[in-house]
PDB file of C-alpha atoms and ligand atoms in Angstrom:
ATOM      1  CA  UNK A 231      16.713  -7.940 -30.531  1.00 75.00           C
ATOM      2  CA  UNK A 232      16.575 -11.747 -30.484  1.00 84.00           C
ATOM      3  CA  UNK A 233      18.293 -14.094 -28.036  1.00 91.00           C
ATOM      4  CA  UNK A 234      17.567 -17.508 -26.553  1.00 95.00           C
ATOM      5  CA  UNK A 235      18.055 -18.997 -23.082  1.00 95.00           C
ATOM      6  CA  UNK A 236      21.508 -20.142 -24.267  1.00 95.00           C
ATOM      7  CA  UNK A 237      22.567 -16.583 -25.110  1.00 97.00           C
ATOM      8  CA  UNK A 238      26.074 -15.379 -24.334  1.00 97.00           C
ATOM      9  CA  UNK A 239      26.124 -12.529 -21.866  1.00 98.00           C
ATOM     10  CA  UNK A 240      28.249  -9.427 -22.494  1.00 98.00           C
ATOM     11  CA  UNK A 241      28.512  -6.944 -19.637  1.00 98.00           C
ATOM     12  CA  UNK A 242      29.479  -3.305 -19.150  1.00 98.00           C
ATOM     13  CA  UNK A 243      30.703  -2.487 -15.627  1.00 98.00           C
ATOM     14  CA  UNK A 244      30.593   1.153 -14.555  1.00 97.00           C
ATOM     15  CA  UNK A 245      29.114   3.665 -12.164  1.00 97.00           C
ATOM     16  CA  UNK A 246      27.164   5.379 -13.584  1.00 93.00           C
ATOM     17  CA  UNK A 247      26.441   3.406 -16.765  1.00 94.00           C
ATOM     18  CA  UNK A 248      23.000   4.590 -17.826  1.00 93.00           C
ATOM     19  CA  UNK A 249      24.475   7.245 -20.153  1.00 89.00           C
ATOM     20  CA  UNK A 250      26.688   4.778 -22.056  1.00 94.00           C
ATOM     21  CA  UNK A 251      26.184   4.145 -25.763  1.00 96.00           C
ATOM     22  CA  UNK A 252      28.097   0.854 -25.662  1.00 97.00           C
ATOM     23  CA  UNK A 253      24.958  -1.291 -25.156  1.00 98.00           C
ATOM     24  CA  UNK A 254      23.223   0.106 -28.235  1.00 98.00           C
ATOM     25  CA  UNK A 255      26.435  -0.176 -30.273  1.00 98.00           C
ATOM     26  CA  UNK A 256      27.432  -3.696 -29.173  1.00 98.00           C
ATOM     27  CA  UNK A 257      23.901  -5.122 -29.402  1.00 98.00           C
ATOM     28  CA  UNK A 258      23.765  -3.825 -32.981  1.00 98.00           C
ATOM     29  CA  UNK A 259      27.063  -5.628 -33.680  1.00 98.00           C
ATOM     30  CA  UNK A 260      25.838  -8.882 -32.078  1.00 98.00           C
ATOM     31  CA  UNK A 261      22.641  -8.746 -34.079  1.00 97.00           C
ATOM     32  CA  UNK A 262      24.411  -7.976 -37.364  1.00 98.00           C
ATOM     33  CA  UNK A 263      26.738 -10.942 -36.749  1.00 97.00           C
ATOM     34  CA  UNK A 264      23.801 -13.263 -35.960  1.00 97.00           C
ATOM     35  CA  UNK A 265      25.278 -14.051 -32.542  1.00 97.00           C
ATOM     36  CA  UNK A 266      22.915 -15.358 -29.881  1.00 97.00           C
ATOM     37  CA  UNK A 267      23.983 -12.823 -27.271  1.00 98.00           C
ATOM     38  CA  UNK A 268      23.022  -9.826 -25.214  1.00 98.00           C
ATOM     39  CA  UNK A 269      25.113  -6.860 -23.980  1.00 98.00           C
ATOM     40  CA  UNK A 270      23.857  -5.343 -20.730  1.00 98.00           C
ATOM     41  CA  UNK A 271      24.983  -2.568 -18.388  1.00 98.00           C
ATOM     42  CA  UNK A 272      25.821  -3.643 -14.829  1.00 98.00           C
ATOM     43  CA  UNK A 273      26.008  -0.661 -12.506  1.00 98.00           C
ATOM     44  CA  UNK A 274      28.299  -1.514  -9.615  1.00 98.00           C
ATOM     45  CA  UNK A 275      30.166   0.524  -7.014  1.00 98.00           C
ATOM     46  CA  UNK A 276      33.903   0.005  -6.492  1.00 98.00           C
ATOM     47  CA  UNK A 277      33.325  -2.022  -3.337  1.00 98.00           C
ATOM     48  CA  UNK A 278      31.237  -4.529  -5.325  1.00 98.00           C
ATOM     49  CA  UNK A 279      33.567  -4.910  -8.312  1.00 98.00           C
ATOM     50  CA  UNK A 280      35.688  -7.809  -6.921  1.00 98.00           C
ATOM     51  CA  UNK A 281      32.563  -9.926  -6.315  1.00 98.00           C
ATOM     52  CA  UNK A 282      31.164  -8.965  -9.726  1.00 97.00           C
ATOM     53  CA  UNK A 283      34.403 -10.111 -11.414  1.00 97.00           C
ATOM     54  CA  UNK A 284      34.453 -13.309  -9.356  1.00 96.00           C
ATOM     55  CA  UNK A 285      30.968 -14.130 -10.641  1.00 95.00           C
ATOM     56  CA  UNK A 286      32.272 -13.995 -14.225  1.00 96.00           C
ATOM     57  CA  UNK A 287      34.620 -16.900 -13.562  1.00 93.00           C
ATOM     58  CA  UNK A 288      31.727 -19.245 -12.912  1.00 89.00           C
ATOM     59  CA  UNK A 289      29.475 -17.981 -15.690  1.00 94.00           C
ATOM     60  CA  UNK A 290      29.444 -20.647 -18.418  1.00 93.00           C
ATOM     61  CA  UNK A 291      27.759 -18.322 -20.915  1.00 96.00           C
ATOM     62  CA  UNK A 292      30.061 -15.321 -20.293  1.00 97.00           C
ATOM     63  CA  UNK A 293      30.758 -13.651 -23.636  1.00 97.00           C
ATOM     64  CA  UNK A 294      32.982 -10.754 -22.537  1.00 98.00           C
ATOM     65  CA  UNK A 295      32.914  -7.462 -20.674  1.00 98.00           C
ATOM     66  CA  UNK A 296      33.760  -3.800 -20.896  1.00 98.00           C
ATOM     67  CA  UNK A 297      34.788  -1.635 -17.989  1.00 98.00           C
ATOM     68  CA  UNK A 298      34.136   2.088 -17.832  1.00 95.00           C
ATOM     69  CA  UNK A 299      34.525   4.999 -15.396  1.00 92.00           C
ATOM     70  CA  UNK A 300      35.536   4.737 -12.573  1.00 93.00           C
ATOM     71  CA  UNK A 301      36.604   1.066 -12.596  1.00 96.00           C
ATOM     72  CA  UNK A 302      39.281   0.716 -15.295  1.00 96.00           C
ATOM     73  CA  UNK A 303      42.217   0.846 -12.888  1.00 94.00           C
ATOM     74  CA  UNK A 304      40.598  -1.424 -10.319  1.00 97.00           C
ATOM     75  CA  UNK A 305      39.771  -3.946 -13.068  1.00 98.00           C
ATOM     76  CA  UNK A 306      43.494  -4.030 -13.922  1.00 97.00           C
ATOM     77  CA  UNK A 307      44.107  -5.622 -10.508  1.00 97.00           C
ATOM     78  CA  UNK A 308      41.192  -8.074 -10.751  1.00 98.00           C
ATOM     79  CA  UNK A 309      42.042  -9.949 -13.982  1.00 98.00           C
ATOM     80  CA  UNK A 310      44.468 -12.898 -14.264  1.00 97.00           C
ATOM     81  CA  UNK A 311      46.536 -11.800 -17.268  1.00 97.00           C
ATOM     82  CA  UNK A 312      46.991  -8.625 -19.303  1.00 98.00           C
ATOM     83  CA  UNK A 313      47.533  -7.676 -22.923  1.00 97.00           C
ATOM     84  CA  UNK A 314      50.614  -5.493 -23.552  1.00 95.00           C
ATOM     85  CA  UNK A 315      48.360  -2.451 -24.105  1.00 94.00           C
ATOM     86  CA  UNK A 316      46.575  -2.895 -20.762  1.00 96.00           C
ATOM     87  CA  UNK A 317      49.901  -3.459 -19.007  1.00 95.00           C
ATOM     88  CA  UNK A 318      51.332  -0.260 -20.540  1.00 94.00           C
ATOM     89  CA  UNK A 319      48.343   1.916 -19.601  1.00 95.00           C
ATOM     90  CA  UNK A 320      47.719   0.361 -16.182  1.00 94.00           C
ATOM     91  CA  UNK A 321      43.986   0.100 -16.899  1.00 95.00           C
ATOM     92  CA  UNK A 322      41.537  -2.415 -18.383  1.00 97.00           C
ATOM     93  CA  UNK A 323      38.499  -1.544 -20.524  1.00 97.00           C
ATOM     94  CA  UNK A 324      37.860  -5.019 -21.973  1.00 98.00           C
ATOM     95  CA  UNK A 325      37.698  -8.441 -20.302  1.00 98.00           C
ATOM     96  CA  UNK A 326      37.947 -11.675 -22.273  1.00 98.00           C
ATOM     97  CA  UNK A 327      37.450 -15.250 -21.026  1.00 95.00           C
ATOM     98  CA  UNK A 328      40.513 -17.317 -22.038  1.00 90.00           C
ATOM     99  CA  UNK A 329      40.951 -20.950 -20.898  1.00 84.00           C
ATOM    100  CA  UNK A 330      39.161 -20.334 -17.625  1.00 83.00           C
ATOM    101  CA  UNK A 331      41.114 -17.146 -16.985  1.00 94.00           C
ATOM    102  CA  UNK A 332      40.134 -13.504 -17.264  1.00 97.00           C
ATOM    103  CA  UNK A 333      42.308 -11.608 -19.728  1.00 98.00           C
ATOM    104  CA  UNK A 334      42.353  -7.820 -19.303  1.00 98.00           C
ATOM    105  CA  UNK A 335      42.788  -5.742 -22.456  1.00 98.00           C
ATOM    106  CA  UNK A 336      42.716  -2.037 -23.203  1.00 97.00           C
ATOM    107  CA  UNK A 337      41.394  -1.001 -26.614  1.00 98.00           C
ATOM    108  CA  UNK A 338      41.071   2.747 -25.870  1.00 97.00           C
ATOM    109  CA  UNK A 339      44.518   3.711 -27.151  1.00 96.00           C
ATOM    110  CA  UNK A 340      44.353   1.682 -30.359  1.00 97.00           C
ATOM    111  CA  UNK A 341      40.814   2.958 -30.956  1.00 98.00           C
ATOM    112  CA  UNK A 342      42.066   6.515 -30.545  1.00 98.00           C
ATOM    113  CA  UNK A 343      45.034   6.017 -32.901  1.00 98.00           C
ATOM    114  CA  UNK A 344      42.859   4.363 -35.541  1.00 97.00           C
ATOM    115  CA  UNK A 345      40.421   7.251 -35.364  1.00 98.00           C
ATOM    116  CA  UNK A 346      43.286   9.765 -35.796  1.00 98.00           C
ATOM    117  CA  UNK A 347      44.530   7.838 -38.800  1.00 97.00           C
ATOM    118  CA  UNK A 348      41.204   7.155 -40.508  1.00 96.00           C
ATOM    119  CA  UNK A 349      39.423  10.409 -39.771  1.00 96.00           C
ATOM    120  CA  UNK A 350      42.316  12.835 -40.232  1.00 96.00           C
ATOM    121  CA  UNK A 351      45.159  10.819 -41.795  1.00 97.00           C
ATOM    122  CA  UNK A 352      47.218  12.017 -38.800  1.00 97.00           C
ATOM    123  CA  UNK A 353      50.407  10.108 -38.025  1.00 97.00           C
ATOM    124  CA  UNK A 354      51.782  11.173 -34.609  1.00 98.00           C
ATOM    125  CA  UNK A 355      55.470  10.315 -35.158  1.00 98.00           C
ATOM    126  CA  UNK A 356      57.714  13.295 -34.410  1.00 98.00           C
ATOM    127  CA  UNK A 357      54.794  15.648 -33.799  1.00 98.00           C
ATOM    128  CA  UNK A 358      54.360  17.803 -30.677  1.00 98.00           C
ATOM    129  CA  UNK A 359      50.997  17.057 -29.041  1.00 98.00           C
ATOM    130  CA  UNK A 360      49.064  18.614 -26.170  1.00 98.00           C
ATOM    131  CA  UNK A 361      46.711  16.591 -23.982  1.00 98.00           C
ATOM    132  CA  UNK A 362      44.178  18.503 -21.891  1.00 98.00           C
ATOM    133  CA  UNK A 363      43.377  16.576 -18.703  1.00 97.00           C
ATOM    134  CA  UNK A 364      45.261  14.006 -16.657  1.00 96.00           C
ATOM    135  CA  UNK A 365      42.661  11.378 -15.693  1.00 92.00           C
ATOM    136  CA  UNK A 366      42.150   7.832 -16.953  1.00 89.00           C
ATOM    137  CA  UNK A 367      41.241   8.852 -20.506  1.00 93.00           C
ATOM    138  CA  UNK A 368      44.311  11.110 -20.701  1.00 96.00           C
ATOM    139  CA  UNK A 369      46.509   8.208 -19.622  1.00 95.00           C
ATOM    140  CA  UNK A 370      45.310   5.959 -22.470  1.00 95.00           C
ATOM    141  CA  UNK A 371      45.718   8.788 -25.001  1.00 97.00           C
ATOM    142  CA  UNK A 372      49.167   9.804 -23.701  1.00 98.00           C
ATOM    143  CA  UNK A 373      50.547   6.252 -23.731  1.00 97.00           C
ATOM    144  CA  UNK A 374      49.193   5.541 -27.220  1.00 97.00           C
ATOM    145  CA  UNK A 375      50.573   8.811 -28.629  1.00 98.00           C
ATOM    146  CA  UNK A 376      53.948   8.170 -26.997  1.00 98.00           C
ATOM    147  CA  UNK A 377      54.047   4.642 -28.391  1.00 97.00           C
ATOM    148  CA  UNK A 378      53.152   5.992 -31.830  1.00 97.00           C
ATOM    149  CA  UNK A 379      56.196   8.297 -31.663  1.00 98.00           C
ATOM    150  CA  UNK A 380      54.607  11.670 -30.860  1.00 98.00           C
ATOM    151  CA  UNK A 381      57.152  13.958 -29.174  1.00 98.00           C
ATOM    152  CA  UNK A 382      57.214  16.069 -27.113  1.00 98.00           C
ATOM    153  CA  UNK A 383      53.988  15.463 -25.195  1.00 98.00           C
ATOM    154  CA  UNK A 384      52.575  18.212 -23.015  1.00 98.00           C
ATOM    155  CA  UNK A 385      49.919  17.370 -20.468  1.00 98.00           C
ATOM    156  CA  UNK A 386      47.912  20.375 -19.324  1.00 98.00           C
ATOM    157  CA  UNK A 387      45.641  19.993 -16.329  1.00 98.00           C
ATOM    158  CA  UNK A 388      43.743  22.095 -13.787  1.00 97.00           C
ATOM    159  CA  UNK A 389      45.475  20.157 -11.000  1.00 98.00           C
ATOM    160  CA  UNK A 390      49.167  20.398 -11.878  1.00 98.00           C
ATOM    161  CA  UNK A 391      50.251  17.498  -9.631  1.00 98.00           C
ATOM    162  CA  UNK A 392      48.175  15.066 -11.716  1.00 97.00           C
ATOM    163  CA  UNK A 393      49.658  16.473 -14.949  1.00 98.00           C
ATOM    164  CA  UNK A 394      53.204  16.034 -13.604  1.00 98.00           C
ATOM    165  CA  UNK A 395      52.520  12.574 -12.308  1.00 97.00           C
ATOM    166  CA  UNK A 396      51.113  11.416 -15.672  1.00 97.00           C
ATOM    167  CA  UNK A 397      54.044  13.038 -17.499  1.00 98.00           C
ATOM    168  CA  UNK A 398      56.472  11.157 -15.285  1.00 98.00           C
ATOM    169  CA  UNK A 399      54.549   7.904 -15.830  1.00 96.00           C
ATOM    170  CA  UNK A 400      54.768   8.264 -19.634  1.00 97.00           C
ATOM    171  CA  UNK A 401      58.443   9.213 -19.521  1.00 97.00           C
ATOM    172  CA  UNK A 402      59.315   6.262 -17.279  1.00 96.00           C
ATOM    173  CA  UNK A 403      57.288   3.742 -19.327  1.00 94.00           C
ATOM    174  CA  UNK A 404      58.181   4.843 -22.845  1.00 96.00           C
ATOM    175  CA  UNK A 405      60.998   7.390 -22.594  1.00 97.00           C
ATOM    176  CA  UNK A 406      59.092  10.089 -24.488  1.00 98.00           C
ATOM    177  CA  UNK A 407      59.880  13.670 -23.493  1.00 98.00           C
ATOM    178  CA  UNK A 408      56.710  14.624 -21.586  1.00 98.00           C
ATOM    179  CA  UNK A 409      55.929  17.698 -19.491  1.00 98.00           C
ATOM    180  CA  UNK A 410      53.064  18.371 -17.103  1.00 98.00           C
ATOM    181  CA  UNK A 411      51.765  21.945 -16.911  1.00 98.00           C
ATOM    182  CA  UNK A 412      49.004  23.729 -15.022  1.00 98.00           C
ATOM    183  CA  UNK A 413      46.209  25.299 -17.060  1.00 97.00           C
ATOM    184  CA  UNK A 414      47.414  28.730 -15.900  1.00 96.00           C
ATOM    185  CA  UNK A 415      51.136  28.076 -16.447  1.00 97.00           C
ATOM    186  CA  UNK A 416      52.751  31.011 -18.331  1.00 97.00           C
ATOM    187  CA  UNK A 417      54.393  28.495 -20.730  1.00 95.00           C
ATOM    188  CA  UNK A 418      51.068  26.955 -21.676  1.00 96.00           C
ATOM    189  CA  UNK A 419      49.928  29.399 -24.426  1.00 96.00           C
ATOM    190  CA  UNK A 420      53.165  29.156 -26.458  1.00 96.00           C
ATOM    191  CA  UNK A 421      53.178  25.377 -26.086  1.00 96.00           C
ATOM    192  CA  UNK A 422      49.640  24.994 -27.390  1.00 96.00           C
ATOM    193  CA  UNK A 423      50.320  27.353 -30.313  1.00 96.00           C
ATOM    194  CA  UNK A 424      53.230  25.198 -31.476  1.00 96.00           C
ATOM    195  CA  UNK A 425      51.594  21.802 -31.356  1.00 97.00           C
ATOM    196  CA  UNK A 426      50.183  19.724 -34.200  1.00 98.00           C
ATOM    197  CA  UNK A 427      47.460  18.053 -32.150  1.00 98.00           C
ATOM    198  CA  UNK A 428      45.354  19.135 -29.164  1.00 98.00           C
ATOM    199  CA  UNK A 429      43.296  16.410 -27.477  1.00 98.00           C
ATOM    200  CA  UNK A 430      40.641  17.201 -24.903  1.00 98.00           C
ATOM    201  CA  UNK A 431      40.241  14.361 -22.413  1.00 97.00           C
ATOM    202  CA  UNK A 432      38.597  16.462 -19.677  1.00 96.00           C
ATOM    203  CA  UNK A 433      34.886  16.408 -18.989  1.00 94.00           C
ATOM    204  CA  UNK A 434      34.652  20.100 -19.933  1.00 97.00           C
ATOM    205  CA  UNK A 435      32.232  20.224 -22.873  1.00 96.00           C
ATOM    206  CA  UNK A 436      29.900  17.433 -21.737  1.00 93.00           C
ATOM    207  CA  UNK A 437      27.467  20.135 -20.742  1.00 94.00           C
ATOM    208  CA  UNK A 438      26.487  21.993 -23.945  1.00 93.00           C
ATOM    209  CA  UNK A 439      26.747  25.288 -22.001  1.00 95.00           C
ATOM    210  CA  UNK A 440      30.451  24.654 -21.146  1.00 97.00           C
ATOM    211  CA  UNK A 441      33.100  27.002 -22.493  1.00 97.00           C
ATOM    212  CA  UNK A 442      36.189  25.465 -24.177  1.00 98.00           C
ATOM    213  CA  UNK A 443      38.718  24.112 -21.632  1.00 97.00           C
ATOM    214  CA  UNK A 444      41.417  26.482 -23.000  1.00 97.00           C
ATOM    215  CA  UNK A 445      41.364  29.898 -24.651  1.00 97.00           C
ATOM    216  CA  UNK A 446      40.458  29.037 -28.274  1.00 96.00           C
ATOM    217  CA  UNK A 447      42.583  31.897 -29.617  1.00 96.00           C
ATOM    218  CA  UNK A 448      45.577  29.616 -28.890  1.00 97.00           C
ATOM    219  CA  UNK A 449      44.421  27.164 -31.566  1.00 97.00           C
ATOM    220  CA  UNK A 450      46.355  27.696 -34.782  1.00 94.00           C
ATOM    221  CA  UNK A 451      44.880  27.041 -38.198  1.00 95.00           C
ATOM    222  CA  UNK A 452      46.238  23.744 -39.503  1.00 92.00           C
ATOM    223  CA  UNK A 453      46.367  22.084 -36.079  1.00 97.00           C
ATOM    224  CA  UNK A 454      44.183  19.057 -35.453  1.00 98.00           C
ATOM    225  CA  UNK A 455      41.808  19.378 -32.484  1.00 98.00           C
ATOM    226  CA  UNK A 456      40.332  16.181 -31.076  1.00 98.00           C
ATOM    227  CA  UNK A 457      37.622  16.073 -28.414  1.00 98.00           C
ATOM    228  CA  UNK A 458      36.985  12.698 -26.783  1.00 97.00           C
ATOM    229  CA  UNK A 459      33.464  13.887 -25.945  1.00 95.00           C
ATOM    230  CA  UNK A 460      30.893  12.456 -28.355  1.00 93.00           C
ATOM    231  CA  UNK A 461      27.713  13.934 -26.894  1.00 91.00           C
ATOM    232  CA  UNK A 462      27.239  16.742 -27.843  1.00 93.00           C
ATOM    233  CA  UNK A 463      28.812  15.827 -31.191  1.00 92.00           C
ATOM    234  CA  UNK A 464      30.260  19.333 -31.531  1.00 96.00           C
ATOM    235  CA  UNK A 465      31.599  20.817 -28.297  1.00 97.00           C
ATOM    236  CA  UNK A 466      32.432  24.526 -27.881  1.00 98.00           C
ATOM    237  CA  UNK A 467      36.112  23.567 -28.297  1.00 98.00           C
ATOM    238  CA  UNK A 468      35.487  21.973 -31.707  1.00 98.00           C
ATOM    239  CA  UNK A 469      33.197  24.787 -32.829  1.00 98.00           C
ATOM    240  CA  UNK A 470      35.790  27.440 -31.973  1.00 98.00           C
ATOM    241  CA  UNK A 471      38.615  25.364 -33.456  1.00 98.00           C
ATOM    242  CA  UNK A 472      36.736  24.988 -36.734  1.00 97.00           C
ATOM    243  CA  UNK A 473      36.149  28.760 -36.869  1.00 97.00           C
ATOM    244  CA  UNK A 474      39.911  29.229 -36.625  1.00 96.00           C
ATOM    245  CA  UNK A 475      40.702  26.890 -39.500  1.00 97.00           C
ATOM    246  CA  UNK A 476      41.677  23.833 -37.469  1.00 98.00           C
ATOM    247  CA  UNK A 477      40.711  20.324 -38.475  1.00 97.00           C
ATOM    248  CA  UNK A 478      38.443  18.780 -35.841  1.00 98.00           C
ATOM    249  CA  UNK A 479      37.381  15.291 -34.711  1.00 97.00           C
ATOM    250  CA  UNK A 480      34.767  14.365 -32.103  1.00 97.00           C
ATOM    251  CA  UNK A 481      34.791  11.277 -29.901  1.00 96.00           C
ATOM    252  CA  UNK A 482      32.389   9.039 -31.806  1.00 96.00           C
ATOM    253  CA  UNK A 483      35.111   7.396 -33.911  1.00 97.00           C
ATOM    254  CA  UNK A 484      37.196   6.419 -30.887  1.00 97.00           C
ATOM    255  CA  UNK A 485      34.093   4.988 -29.200  1.00 97.00           C
ATOM    256  CA  UNK A 486      33.337   2.952 -32.311  1.00 98.00           C
ATOM    257  CA  UNK A 487      36.864   1.659 -32.876  1.00 98.00           C
ATOM    258  CA  UNK A 488      37.573   0.736 -29.242  1.00 98.00           C
ATOM    259  CA  UNK A 489      34.253  -1.138 -29.263  1.00 98.00           C
ATOM    260  CA  UNK A 490      35.017  -2.892 -32.554  1.00 98.00           C
ATOM    261  CA  UNK A 491      38.375  -4.082 -31.162  1.00 98.00           C
ATOM    262  CA  UNK A 492      36.666  -5.351 -27.996  1.00 98.00           C
ATOM    263  CA  UNK A 493      34.082  -7.246 -30.064  1.00 98.00           C
ATOM    264  CA  UNK A 494      36.846  -8.886 -32.080  1.00 98.00           C
ATOM    265  CA  UNK A 495      38.663  -9.965 -28.903  1.00 98.00           C
ATOM    266  CA  UNK A 496      35.477 -11.531 -27.506  1.00 98.00           C
ATOM    267  CA  UNK A 497      34.224 -13.291 -30.636  1.00 97.00           C
ATOM    268  CA  UNK A 498      37.251 -13.711 -32.891  1.00 97.00           C
ATOM    269  CA  UNK A 499      35.358 -11.937 -35.684  1.00 96.00           C
ATOM    270  CA  UNK A 500      35.399  -8.377 -36.992  1.00 98.00           C
ATOM    271  CA  UNK A 501      32.030  -6.756 -36.312  1.00 98.00           C
ATOM    272  CA  UNK A 502      29.920  -4.816 -38.785  1.00 98.00           C
ATOM    273  CA  UNK A 503      31.236  -1.325 -38.137  1.00 98.00           C
ATOM    274  CA  UNK A 504      28.483   0.064 -40.361  1.00 98.00           C
ATOM    275  CA  UNK A 505      25.834  -1.400 -38.028  1.00 98.00           C
ATOM    276  CA  UNK A 506      27.681  -0.101 -34.971  1.00 98.00           C
ATOM    277  CA  UNK A 507      28.126   3.364 -36.443  1.00 98.00           C
ATOM    278  CA  UNK A 508      24.491   3.535 -37.501  1.00 98.00           C
ATOM    279  CA  UNK A 509      23.368   2.589 -33.971  1.00 98.00           C
ATOM    280  CA  UNK A 510      25.661   5.234 -32.452  1.00 97.00           C
ATOM    281  CA  UNK A 511      24.729   8.045 -34.798  1.00 96.00           C
ATOM    282  CA  UNK A 512      21.017   7.306 -34.292  1.00 96.00           C
ATOM    283  CA  UNK A 513      21.433   7.251 -30.515  1.00 95.00           C
ATOM    284  CA  UNK A 514      23.429  10.499 -30.417  1.00 91.00           C
ATOM    285  CA  UNK A 515      20.933  12.273 -32.672  1.00 87.00           C
TER     286      UNK A 515
HETATM  287  P1  ATR B 858      38.472  10.195 -16.932  1.00 91.57           P
HETATM  288  O1  ATR B 858      38.851   8.861 -16.384  1.00 91.57           O
HETATM  289  O2  ATR B 858      37.254  10.184 -17.812  1.00 91.57           O
HETATM  290  O3  ATR B 858      39.620  10.881 -17.601  1.00 91.57           O
HETATM  291  P2  ATR B 858      38.811  11.714 -14.474  1.00 91.57           P
HETATM  292  O4  ATR B 858      39.911  10.824 -14.021  1.00 91.57           O
HETATM  293  O5  ATR B 858      37.765  12.114 -13.476  1.00 91.57           O
HETATM  294  O6  ATR B 858      37.986  11.083 -15.676  1.00 91.57           O
HETATM  295  O7  ATR B 858      39.453  13.030 -15.129  1.00 91.57           O
HETATM  296  C1  ATR B 858      38.709  14.135 -15.474  1.00 91.57           C
HETATM  297  C2  ATR B 858      39.657  15.197 -16.039  1.00 91.57           C
HETATM  298  O8  ATR B 858      38.872  16.354 -16.370  1.00 91.57           O
HETATM  299  C3  ATR B 858      40.709  15.653 -15.065  1.00 91.57           C
HETATM  300  O9  ATR B 858      41.863  15.982 -15.785  1.00 91.57           O
HETATM  301  C4  ATR B 858      40.071  16.897 -14.452  1.00 91.57           C
HETATM  302  O10 ATR B 858      40.995  17.832 -13.924  1.00 91.57           O
HETATM  303  P3  ATR B 858      41.513  17.698 -12.393  1.00 91.57           P
HETATM  304  O11 ATR B 858      42.573  16.631 -12.414  1.00 91.57           O
HETATM  305  O12 ATR B 858      42.036  19.038 -12.067  1.00 91.57           O
HETATM  306  O13 ATR B 858      40.317  17.306 -11.573  1.00 91.57           O
HETATM  307  C5  ATR B 858      39.409  17.481 -15.662  1.00 91.57           C
HETATM  308  N1  ATR B 858      38.326  18.404 -15.316  1.00 91.57           N
HETATM  309  C6  ATR B 858      37.105  18.088 -14.842  1.00 91.57           C
HETATM  310  N2  ATR B 858      36.361  19.199 -14.644  1.00 91.57           N
HETATM  311  C7  ATR B 858      37.140  20.261 -15.002  1.00 91.57           C
HETATM  312  C8  ATR B 858      36.947  21.679 -15.061  1.00 91.57           C
HETATM  313  N3  ATR B 858      35.792  22.247 -14.696  1.00 91.57           N
HETATM  314  N4  ATR B 858      37.974  22.438 -15.511  1.00 91.57           N
HETATM  315  C9  ATR B 858      39.147  21.881 -15.891  1.00 91.57           C
HETATM  316  N5  ATR B 858      39.383  20.556 -15.875  1.00 91.57           N
HETATM  317  C10 ATR B 858      38.399  19.745 -15.440  1.00 91.57           C
END
């Protein structure tokens, strides 16, 4: 990797960040584009995030930033302006320097929708979809599916209060019929059987020994099963779904597309997605 003392600095804020594949992916994109720049992880606790953001305002060679777990919602409150996507989700995963201001964007939802479209030719409009989990990732997925016309949306979560609160958020923001259910709700099995898309946004599956987050016998052949997890590339959920004749997608595409959109916001140019994908696939292997 080559850069000079005049290099632009691109930063990933998170805690932890050491596991992230964004540095390898974005540095590959910078290099392929011949940009004198460097993308580095900056591990920071929540209490330090305001000062970290303040330091960006005075950094003449600031190129752009990403924000990951657990700071996306806090970052929303620390930027000066928001893109419509970030405003709708209530979270920021990308920061862009614009005329001395910090613009907060969120590319997670568009990255997810593009991945659905390109990897499975899946158009959400009018389709019933189930989202497993009710955290930050679920929020981005739920808002993007609702905006793309999916209906009804069912949010299934271990902690039912979080599922209900996200369902209410989506209904209030977009008007999509959305229900929050507990994992052990008696209505849950029938709901999952009838849906066209099941998206796992929980952390269940990150450990290769994890069982699927729901009983895989509920997955009907023909449904599309999407796991946001990209390492391992095939979670138990995807393995079981495939065995039952479902189409499956892992999280690498969403990671790539949200990163490509962020790169374009920072630089004004489309990155080499081939270089980014190659870097990701090599790193995951
Ligand atoms: P993120 O921002 O990545 O979505 P998060 O806000 O911590 O992370 O959300 C993690 C999600 O995984 C939550 O929906 C969580 O369920 P709870 O709301 O009940 O905590 C879910 N999750 C984590 N571990 C789980 C487990 N062992 N079984 C079921 N769900 C789990």
